[in-house]
Amino acid sequence: MQNFLDIHPEVAAALKANKPVVALESTIISHGMPYPQNLAMAREVEGIIRAEGAIPATIGIIKGRVKIGLSESDLLNFAQNTQVEKVSRRDFPLIIAQGKDGATTVAGTMIAAEWVGIKVFVTGGLGGVHRGVDQSWDISADLTELMQTDVSVVCAGVKSILDIPKTLEVLETAGVPVLGYRTDDFPSFFTRSSGCPVLQRCDDLKTVAKIIHAKQVMKLKGGLVLANPIPEADALEVAFIDKVIAEALAEADAKGVSGKAITPFLLKNIVERTQGKSLVANIALVKNNAKVGAQLAKALAEIEI
Ligand code: PSU
Ligand code: MN
């Protein structure tokens, strides 16, 4: 694996010393947000994690090498280069073997985080079961990754571009604990609730860390989801965002967008339809997740000592 893996020295040292490290994905930069807000977000999130006393490790693939911890020029590449491919589990060997650049999704980032022993991963939203799944069979590989890869993901739930009840059913089938951080309800990204309950509410991160630790000790393979709602002040109005999402879905349908292109299409379309309001909310929730994720990594490092 050394042939295609570069761990940033700071990340390697932190992992060796059992200091808290937080993984971050690169698809959120390349396909999830427009430039230059994506670059500012990527830098800010790393700063928040550092301020909490953990080490950030943004993960991506540069010229066929998996980088755990990106340089400033790598971040710029993911933020600006529109040729970068979106890399989920199935894409990984193709990108590595052919020496290409690739931005890792939740699934792709979890694979690389597990290789190097990073236990906590912060993002915005997970992929999930798409609406109209009975026709499209579109279920994100993020869910099958959570079934098999031992990384805990801090997110603000999933966007209601997806079918949230079915996404939660698949996570249950996959054996993935879905915990709510200070919430009884699974959040729906731009808003604090989806109307669907989480498996358990946890009000302190020490409890979450103990649950993750117990899962590891029991050798129960697969990840865990810590759903952290968008802060009240940054949440969008339910009726407003529901309407926008319905319109974006109708446009995707009319244009016949499918496969790996549909999630980036919808994210971009929603930003345009809300004149950037959704982007402001998206950035706020990622920053909030970074803070909680860093605190969780710290709580976990204390247990593991
Ligand atoms: N949801 C978001 N923002 C994102 C993504 C999802 O709100 O940036 C990205 C993540 O990288 C996620 C991927 O892993 O999209 C899921 O893509 P797909 O549905 O093709 O599996
Ligand atoms: Mn898909």
Short mmCIF file of C-alpha atoms and ligand atoms in Angstrom, two decimals:
data_model
loop_
_atom_site.label_atom_id
_atom_site.label_comp_id
_atom_site.label_asym_id
_atom_site.label_seq_id
_atom_site.Cartn_x
_atom_site.Cartn_y
_atom_site.Cartn_z
CA MET A 1 0.00 0.00 0.00
CA GLN A 2 2.99 2.28 0.56
CA ASN A 3 3.24 2.43 -3.24
CA PHE A 4 0.19 4.60 -3.48
CA LEU A 5 -0.33 6.06 -0.01
CA ASP A 6 1.12 9.34 1.36
CA ILE A 7 0.33 10.20 4.96
CA HIS A 8 1.11 13.81 5.86
CA PRO A 9 3.90 13.77 8.51
CA GLU A 10 1.75 15.69 10.99
CA VAL A 11 -1.09 13.18 10.62
CA ALA A 12 1.29 10.21 10.83
CA ALA A 13 2.81 11.58 14.05
CA ALA A 14 -0.62 12.20 15.59
CA LEU A 15 -1.81 8.69 14.74
CA LYS A 16 1.34 7.14 16.16
CA ALA A 17 0.91 9.07 19.43
CA ASN A 18 -2.84 8.21 19.61
CA LYS A 19 -3.72 11.88 19.34
CA PRO A 20 -7.15 12.78 17.93
CA VAL A 21 -7.32 12.91 14.12
CA VAL A 22 -10.39 13.80 12.04
CA ALA A 23 -10.80 12.72 8.40
CA LEU A 24 -12.47 15.04 5.87
CA GLU A 25 -13.67 14.23 2.35
CA SER A 26 -12.74 15.94 -0.91
CA THR A 27 -15.88 15.35 -3.04
CA ILE A 28 -17.63 17.96 -0.90
CA ILE A 29 -14.97 20.40 -2.19
CA SER A 30 -14.89 19.33 -5.86
CA HIS A 31 -18.52 18.35 -6.48
CA GLY A 32 -20.44 19.61 -3.45
CA MET A 33 -19.83 23.37 -3.50
CA PRO A 34 -18.80 26.07 -6.02
CA TYR A 35 -15.43 27.86 -6.08
CA PRO A 36 -14.29 29.90 -4.15
CA GLN A 37 -16.63 29.09 -1.24
CA ASN A 38 -15.50 25.43 -1.39
CA LEU A 39 -11.86 26.41 -0.81
CA ALA A 40 -12.71 28.78 2.04
CA MET A 41 -14.87 26.06 3.63
CA ALA A 42 -12.09 23.45 3.35
CA ARG A 43 -9.59 25.76 5.05
CA GLU A 44 -12.00 26.93 7.73
CA VAL A 45 -13.04 23.41 8.67
CA GLU A 46 -9.41 22.36 9.09
CA GLY A 47 -8.91 25.43 11.30
CA ILE A 48 -11.90 24.57 13.50
CA ILE A 49 -10.60 21.04 14.04
CA ARG A 50 -7.18 22.39 15.01
CA ALA A 51 -8.73 24.95 17.37
CA GLU A 52 -10.46 22.06 19.17
CA GLY A 53 -7.11 20.31 19.62
CA ALA A 54 -7.36 17.64 16.92
CA ILE A 55 -5.47 17.17 13.64
CA PRO A 56 -7.42 17.45 10.37
CA ALA A 57 -6.74 14.94 7.57
CA THR A 58 -8.47 15.88 4.34
CA ILE A 59 -8.32 12.89 2.01
CA GLY A 60 -8.08 12.81 -1.78
CA ILE A 61 -6.19 11.19 -4.65
CA ILE A 62 -3.49 13.12 -6.53
CA LYS A 63 -1.91 11.48 -9.59
CA GLY A 64 -2.91 8.04 -8.37
CA ARG A 65 -1.60 8.50 -4.82
CA VAL A 66 -3.97 8.58 -1.87
CA LYS A 67 -3.12 11.60 0.26
CA ILE A 68 -4.07 11.55 3.92
CA GLY A 69 -3.76 15.23 4.79
CA LEU A 70 -3.68 17.67 1.87
CA SER A 71 -1.37 20.58 1.14
CA GLU A 72 -2.67 24.03 0.25
CA SER A 73 -2.03 23.37 -3.46
CA ASP A 74 -3.88 20.03 -3.27
CA LEU A 75 -6.90 21.82 -1.72
CA LEU A 76 -6.76 24.40 -4.51
CA ASN A 77 -6.68 21.61 -7.10
CA PHE A 78 -9.83 19.99 -5.70
CA ALA A 79 -11.54 23.38 -5.41
CA GLN A 80 -10.77 24.54 -8.97
CA ASN A 81 -10.05 21.59 -11.22
CA THR A 82 -13.30 20.51 -12.82
CA GLN A 83 -11.64 17.41 -14.30
CA VAL A 84 -11.23 15.76 -10.90
CA GLU A 85 -13.29 12.56 -10.74
CA LYS A 86 -15.67 11.64 -7.95
CA VAL A 87 -14.32 8.49 -6.31
CA SER A 88 -16.49 6.01 -4.49
CA ARG A 89 -15.51 2.37 -3.72
CA ARG A 90 -15.90 1.05 -7.28
CA ASP A 91 -13.87 3.93 -8.80
CA PHE A 92 -10.89 3.61 -6.45
CA PRO A 93 -8.80 0.99 -8.32
CA LEU A 94 -9.36 2.69 -11.68
CA ILE A 95 -8.08 6.04 -10.45
CA ILE A 96 -5.07 4.54 -8.63
CA ALA A 97 -4.04 2.24 -11.47
CA GLN A 98 -4.20 5.02 -14.04
CA GLY A 99 -2.49 7.70 -11.94
CA LYS A 100 -5.44 10.10 -12.01
CA ASP A 101 -6.74 12.74 -9.61
CA GLY A 102 -9.83 11.79 -7.64
CA ALA A 103 -11.99 13.38 -4.97
CA THR A 104 -13.18 10.85 -2.44
CA THR A 105 -16.85 10.59 -1.45
CA VAL A 106 -18.00 9.50 2.01
CA ALA A 107 -17.45 5.87 0.94
CA GLY A 108 -14.06 6.57 -0.65
CA THR A 109 -12.88 8.62 2.31
CA MET A 110 -13.96 5.94 4.80
CA ILE A 111 -11.91 3.31 2.93
CA ALA A 112 -8.74 5.42 3.15
CA ALA A 113 -9.41 6.51 6.75
CA GLU A 114 -9.73 2.89 7.86
CA TRP A 115 -6.44 1.94 6.16
CA VAL A 116 -4.54 4.40 8.33
CA GLY A 117 -6.58 3.99 11.52
CA ILE A 118 -8.57 7.24 11.56
CA LYS A 119 -11.77 6.58 13.49
CA VAL A 120 -13.72 9.83 13.10
CA PHE A 121 -14.78 11.46 9.84
CA VAL A 122 -16.62 14.77 9.47
CA THR A 123 -18.75 15.72 6.49
CA GLY A 124 -21.95 17.57 5.57
CA GLY A 125 -24.40 14.95 4.41
CA LEU A 126 -24.32 11.25 3.57
CA GLY A 127 -25.46 9.74 0.31
CA GLY A 128 -28.51 7.50 0.68
CA VAL A 129 -31.50 5.89 -0.98
CA HIS A 130 -32.79 8.10 -3.77
CA ARG A 131 -36.43 8.95 -4.19
CA GLY A 132 -37.95 6.76 -6.90
CA VAL A 133 -35.57 3.93 -5.96
CA ASP A 134 -38.12 1.36 -7.16
CA GLN A 135 -37.43 2.57 -10.71
CA SER A 136 -33.79 3.66 -10.51
CA TRP A 137 -32.33 1.24 -7.91
CA ASP A 138 -30.13 4.19 -6.91
CA ILE A 139 -28.72 3.56 -3.45
CA SER A 140 -25.48 5.35 -2.57
CA ALA A 141 -22.41 3.20 -1.95
CA ASP A 142 -21.97 5.33 1.20
CA LEU A 143 -24.53 3.03 2.84
CA THR A 144 -22.83 -0.23 1.89
CA GLU A 145 -19.52 1.30 3.03
CA LEU A 146 -21.01 2.07 6.43
CA MET A 147 -21.91 -1.62 6.60
CA GLN A 148 -18.32 -2.81 6.30
CA THR A 149 -15.84 -0.05 7.24
CA ASP A 150 -15.02 0.91 10.83
CA VAL A 151 -15.24 4.69 10.70
CA SER A 152 -17.74 6.91 12.52
CA VAL A 153 -19.26 9.68 10.45
CA VAL A 154 -20.44 13.00 11.88
CA CYS A 155 -22.98 14.56 9.51
CA ALA A 156 -26.12 16.70 9.47
CA GLY A 157 -28.20 13.78 8.26
CA VAL A 158 -29.13 13.51 4.60
CA LYS A 159 -30.78 15.99 2.29
CA SER A 160 -34.41 15.41 1.47
CA ILE A 161 -33.37 15.05 -2.19
CA LEU A 162 -33.21 11.47 -0.85
CA ASP A 163 -35.84 9.18 0.61
CA ILE A 164 -34.99 9.59 4.31
CA PRO A 165 -37.16 6.77 5.78
CA LYS A 166 -35.76 4.27 3.25
CA THR A 167 -32.19 5.50 3.90
CA LEU A 168 -32.68 4.83 7.62
CA GLU A 169 -34.15 1.38 6.87
CA VAL A 170 -31.08 0.46 4.80
CA LEU A 171 -28.79 1.66 7.61
CA GLU A 172 -30.73 -0.54 10.03
CA THR A 173 -30.41 -3.54 7.71
CA ALA A 174 -26.68 -2.79 7.42
CA GLY A 175 -26.32 -2.86 11.21
CA VAL A 176 -25.26 0.78 11.46
CA PRO A 177 -26.10 2.60 14.72
CA VAL A 178 -27.58 6.03 13.91
CA LEU A 179 -27.19 8.30 16.95
CA GLY A 180 -28.63 11.80 17.32
CA TYR A 181 -26.41 14.42 18.93
CA ARG A 182 -28.74 16.36 21.20
CA THR A 183 -31.68 15.39 19.00
CA ASP A 184 -34.36 12.67 19.01
CA ASP A 185 -34.94 13.13 15.31
CA PHE A 186 -32.71 12.38 12.36
CA PRO A 187 -31.92 15.80 10.82
CA SER A 188 -32.52 16.55 7.16
CA PHE A 189 -29.44 18.66 6.41
CA PHE A 190 -30.91 22.15 5.79
CA THR A 191 -33.49 21.67 8.53
CA ARG A 192 -33.19 20.18 12.01
CA SER A 193 -35.71 17.39 11.69
CA SER A 194 -36.92 14.80 9.19
CA GLY A 195 -39.74 13.48 11.36
CA CYS A 196 -37.87 10.15 11.57
CA PRO A 197 -36.43 9.08 14.95
CA VAL A 198 -32.77 8.19 15.48
CA LEU A 199 -31.83 4.93 17.19
CA GLN A 200 -30.75 6.83 20.30
CA ARG A 201 -30.24 10.41 21.37
CA CYS A 202 -26.86 11.17 23.00
CA ASP A 203 -26.35 14.47 24.79
CA ASP A 204 -22.66 14.01 25.53
CA LEU A 205 -19.83 12.84 23.32
CA LYS A 206 -18.31 10.64 25.99
CA THR A 207 -21.30 8.32 25.63
CA VAL A 208 -20.89 8.32 21.86
CA ALA A 209 -17.19 7.50 22.28
CA LYS A 210 -18.04 4.61 24.63
CA ILE A 211 -20.52 3.20 22.09
CA ILE A 212 -17.91 3.40 19.30
CA HIS A 213 -15.34 1.78 21.57
CA ALA A 214 -17.73 -1.05 22.54
CA LYS A 215 -18.43 -1.68 18.86
CA GLN A 216 -14.70 -1.96 18.17
CA VAL A 217 -14.04 -4.24 21.11
CA MET A 218 -16.91 -6.49 20.01
CA LYS A 219 -15.40 -6.54 16.49
CA LEU A 220 -18.73 -5.54 14.97
CA LYS A 221 -17.63 -4.43 11.54
CA GLY A 222 -18.94 -1.26 9.99
CA GLY A 223 -19.40 2.39 10.84
CA LEU A 224 -21.60 4.53 12.99
CA VAL A 225 -23.49 7.72 12.15
CA LEU A 226 -23.60 10.64 14.55
CA ALA A 227 -26.30 12.93 13.22
CA ASN A 228 -25.76 16.52 14.29
CA PRO A 229 -28.51 18.97 13.31
CA ILE A 230 -27.74 22.29 11.64
CA PRO A 231 -27.68 25.10 14.26
CA GLU A 232 -31.12 26.65 14.71
CA ALA A 233 -29.96 30.08 13.50
CA ASP A 234 -28.63 28.66 10.22
CA ALA A 235 -31.54 26.33 9.38
CA LEU A 236 -33.63 27.08 6.29
CA GLU A 237 -37.39 27.35 6.32
CA VAL A 238 -38.96 23.93 5.70
CA ALA A 239 -41.59 25.01 3.12
CA PHE A 240 -39.01 27.07 1.19
CA ILE A 241 -36.39 24.33 0.88
CA ASP A 242 -38.96 21.57 0.24
CA LYS A 243 -40.27 23.50 -2.76
CA VAL A 244 -36.76 24.12 -4.11
CA ILE A 245 -35.84 20.44 -3.74
CA ALA A 246 -39.03 19.35 -5.52
CA GLU A 247 -38.21 21.69 -8.43
CA ALA A 248 -34.59 20.51 -8.58
CA LEU A 249 -35.71 16.86 -8.64
CA ALA A 250 -38.19 17.61 -11.42
CA GLU A 251 -35.45 19.27 -13.46
CA ALA A 252 -33.08 16.31 -12.96
CA ASP A 253 -35.86 13.99 -14.07
CA ALA A 254 -36.69 16.07 -17.16
CA LYS A 255 -33.00 16.17 -18.14
CA GLY A 256 -32.56 12.44 -17.52
CA VAL A 257 -29.67 12.92 -15.06
CA SER A 258 -28.76 9.65 -13.33
CA GLY A 259 -25.95 7.60 -11.77
CA LYS A 260 -23.01 9.33 -10.09
CA ALA A 261 -23.95 12.65 -11.72
CA ILE A 262 -27.28 13.08 -9.97
CA THR A 263 -26.09 14.09 -6.49
CA PRO A 264 -23.70 16.83 -7.79
CA PHE A 265 -26.41 18.00 -10.23
CA LEU A 266 -28.96 18.42 -7.45
CA LEU A 267 -26.51 20.13 -5.07
CA LYS A 268 -25.58 22.70 -7.74
CA ASN A 269 -29.17 23.21 -8.82
CA ILE A 270 -30.32 23.86 -5.25
CA VAL A 271 -27.58 26.48 -4.73
CA GLU A 272 -28.72 28.27 -7.91
CA ARG A 273 -32.42 28.07 -7.04
CA THR A 274 -31.85 29.49 -3.53
CA GLN A 275 -29.48 32.23 -4.79
CA GLY A 276 -26.77 30.83 -2.57
CA LYS A 277 -28.83 30.59 0.64
CA SER A 278 -28.46 26.82 0.69
CA LEU A 279 -24.69 27.20 0.33
CA VAL A 280 -24.52 29.46 3.39
CA ALA A 281 -26.51 26.88 5.38
CA ASN A 282 -24.36 24.04 4.03
CA ILE A 283 -21.13 25.73 5.12
CA ALA A 284 -22.56 26.50 8.58
CA LEU A 285 -23.55 22.90 9.21
CA VAL A 286 -20.19 21.51 8.06
CA LYS A 287 -18.39 23.88 10.44
CA ASN A 288 -20.69 22.79 13.26
CA ASN A 289 -19.95 19.14 12.44
CA ALA A 290 -16.20 19.84 12.45
CA LYS A 291 -16.38 21.15 16.00
CA VAL A 292 -18.38 18.16 17.23
CA GLY A 293 -16.23 15.69 15.27
CA ALA A 294 -13.02 17.06 16.77
CA GLN A 295 -14.50 16.81 20.25
CA LEU A 296 -15.61 13.24 19.54
CA ALA A 297 -12.13 12.28 18.30
CA LYS A 298 -10.71 13.67 21.55
CA ALA A 299 -13.21 11.72 23.68
CA LEU A 300 -12.38 8.55 21.75
CA ALA A 301 -8.60 9.04 22.07
CA GLU A 302 -9.03 9.33 25.85
CA ILE A 303 -10.98 6.05 26.04
CA GLU A 304 -8.49 4.18 23.88
CA ILE A 305 -5.49 5.08 26.01
N1 PSU B 1 -24.54 15.10 0.02
C1 PSU B 1 -24.28 16.39 0.27
N2 PSU B 1 -23.09 16.95 -0.15
C2 PSU B 1 -22.16 16.20 -0.82
C3 PSU B 1 -22.44 14.82 -1.07
C4 PSU B 1 -23.63 14.31 -0.64
O1 PSU B 1 -25.10 17.07 0.87
O2 PSU B 1 -21.10 16.74 -1.20
C5 PSU B 1 -21.41 13.97 -1.76
C6 PSU B 1 -20.62 13.15 -0.72
O3 PSU B 1 -19.29 13.02 -1.18
C7 PSU B 1 -21.32 11.80 -0.77
C8 PSU B 1 -21.64 11.71 -2.24
O4 PSU B 1 -20.53 10.73 -0.33
O5 PSU B 1 -22.05 13.02 -2.61
C9 PSU B 1 -22.72 10.70 -2.54
O6 PSU B 1 -22.80 10.51 -3.92
P1 PSU B 1 -23.68 9.30 -4.51
O7 PSU B 1 -25.09 9.67 -4.18
O8 PSU B 1 -23.39 9.31 -5.98
O9 PSU B 1 -23.20 8.06 -3.83
MN MN B 2 -26.08 6.66 -6.92
#
